[in-house]
Amino acid sequence: YQRRVRGASLGALGKEDTISPEHSLKPLGLTSTIGDSRYMRYGVSPFEVVCTENLTPWLKLLPCGSSAGLASLLDSARLYDTAYHSLGVHVRRVQCEGCSTVGWEIKLSLSLVFSPVQLTDRKDWSFRTMFGRTLVKSCPVSTSTKVNVKTVESLDALEVAPLEYSVISDDEIMFDAQNITSFKILNVYLRFKNREPLGAITTKPPVVVHTYISRVSSSSSGHLVTIFTNNRDKETKLLYLQTIPWYLRAYMHTLKVEQILPTSQIIQLDNLSVKLGKDRSHPYTVEVILSLPAASTSKFSIQFDPLMLRWNEYPPDAHHGRSVPSGVVSFRGDDQQLVRLYTESPLVYLPTPDFSMPFNVLCLVSTVIAIVYGSIFSLTTKELVCIKETAVKKGLLLQLITAIRGIFKREVKDETKEDAGVNHGNKEEPEGVLESNDADVNVDNLRGTK
């Protein structure tokens, strides 16, 4: 069930990624094991990104899916273009009123953060500007479909459409989408009478938590640091749960909590629960109750050493680093309701080998074997036999080169002959040299005269 709703990465969570917290994340609803942490497993996939593959099965859990009701407003293109989005599925055992049997309750939640100024360059907003759609019909099998709108300004400073709404308080109204047939479509529209831009939000949250990694290099030791800011004017007690992966060897004796603002002092820890981690077995777990002074800032830190993993334990993007699971902070709000905060998932860089070296060595060894072994194998297995040059079959390229050479040789030979003939015709015969026939005649004549 979890794999279909939240993604296949939850199926990869094993005992080396999960813990059994003793105080945090108690099961809700009817359960007989509320005090036994052995039946509670908590795991985090910190780098899992919610995408369309999660939205589609989430919508299928609804009775009308995305064809009717509030879910018909959801468009994946608009949804994942928001500043923040979160999907949630909450399951618990309940017993309905007047029922003797126990059933299951499923609660689906979707959180979105839109910026109307980025969408329309104005503070005004509507269903159409945010979702690109309007609510056409409600789910016929639902008992109620309501849209609550809570504003930061009073209703007198706004123009609201449509006018069929109920006033809950000075800054909150409610639209009943079950009566959508009276106005055909529901496109909630809020227009600010004051056209000036919104100022900075002055209301601060009661508690602010921030987590980061402090270190020098990827191979050096570092500190996991969490900053708690109590904006209340009274002391606040909170429960802090932090999971540290086994490949970050944490030193529990370096755990320290101190107040850094407005004064510096050590904070005493209450109900500290620590579980040591084991390589490739289970992570480290730290659970502690902190008493934060009023209007103060405190710092939680613990030292760790990164470990060198095996070559097959690195992800495909090994140089991207690993994400540390976020911490969980639980406290009571002003209305005594349970408030749960999740910190960031800081990125930590582990010592990473050069994965290109095996490829380089493979190329070098293959080249050496091809050159050396190939040559030796050819010399030791081939028989050297002398053959006539005419018996050697020339290839096409060699024949072409031979023909070109023959043409040039003939041209050079003809030019040499022409030069020799010209030189022989212009040559003068030396005196006293006679041809053979004439010489014979002259000799006979000379003999008869004598």
mmCIF file of C-alpha atoms in Angstrom, residues 26 52 62 76-77 114 121 151 173 187 189 198 214-215 239 241 264 269-270 282 290-291 301 314 354 387 410:
data_model
loop_
_atom_site.group_PDB
_atom_site.id
_atom_site.type_symbol
_atom_site.label_atom_id
_atom_site.label_comp_id
_atom_site.label_asym_id
_atom_site.label_seq_id
_atom_site.Cartn_x
_atom_site.Cartn_y
_atom_site.Cartn_z
ATOM 1 C CA LYS A 26 3.278 7.567 19.001
ATOM 2 C CA THR A 52 3.063 12.719 -10.854
ATOM 3 C CA LEU A 62 -10.642 9.280 -3.326
ATOM 4 C CA SER A 76 -0.197 18.266 -12.198
ATOM 5 C CA ALA A 77 1.400 21.043 -14.268
ATOM 6 C CA PHE A 114 0.966 29.636 -4.386
ATOM 7 C CA ASP A 121 1.528 40.529 -10.673
ATOM 8 C CA THR A 151 -7.339 35.966 5.141
ATOM 9 C CA ILE A 173 -15.360 32.508 5.500
ATOM 10 C CA ASN A 187 -14.697 30.117 -8.712
ATOM 11 C CA TYR A 189 -12.295 35.146 -6.113
ATOM 12 C CA LEU A 198 1.673 43.422 0.831
ATOM 13 C CA SER A 214 29.559 22.064 9.558
ATOM 14 C CA ARG A 215 32.783 20.608 8.161
ATOM 15 C CA LEU A 239 10.878 16.718 22.060
ATOM 16 C CA LEU A 241 14.271 13.203 17.466
ATOM 17 C CA SER A 264 25.776 31.700 26.339
ATOM 18 C CA LEU A 269 19.175 17.607 29.006
ATOM 19 C CA ASP A 270 16.032 15.803 30.203
ATOM 20 C CA HIS A 282 20.852 0.201 12.010
ATOM 21 C CA LEU A 290 14.823 20.314 25.608
ATOM 22 C CA SER A 291 13.706 23.250 27.742
ATOM 23 C CA SER A 301 25.596 19.692 17.910
ATOM 24 C CA TYR A 314 27.463 4.165 -3.748
ATOM 25 C CA ASP A 354 37.727 7.799 -8.471
ATOM 26 C CA ILE A 387 57.433 -15.616 -52.623
ATOM 27 C CA ARG A 410 56.800 7.031 -69.150
#
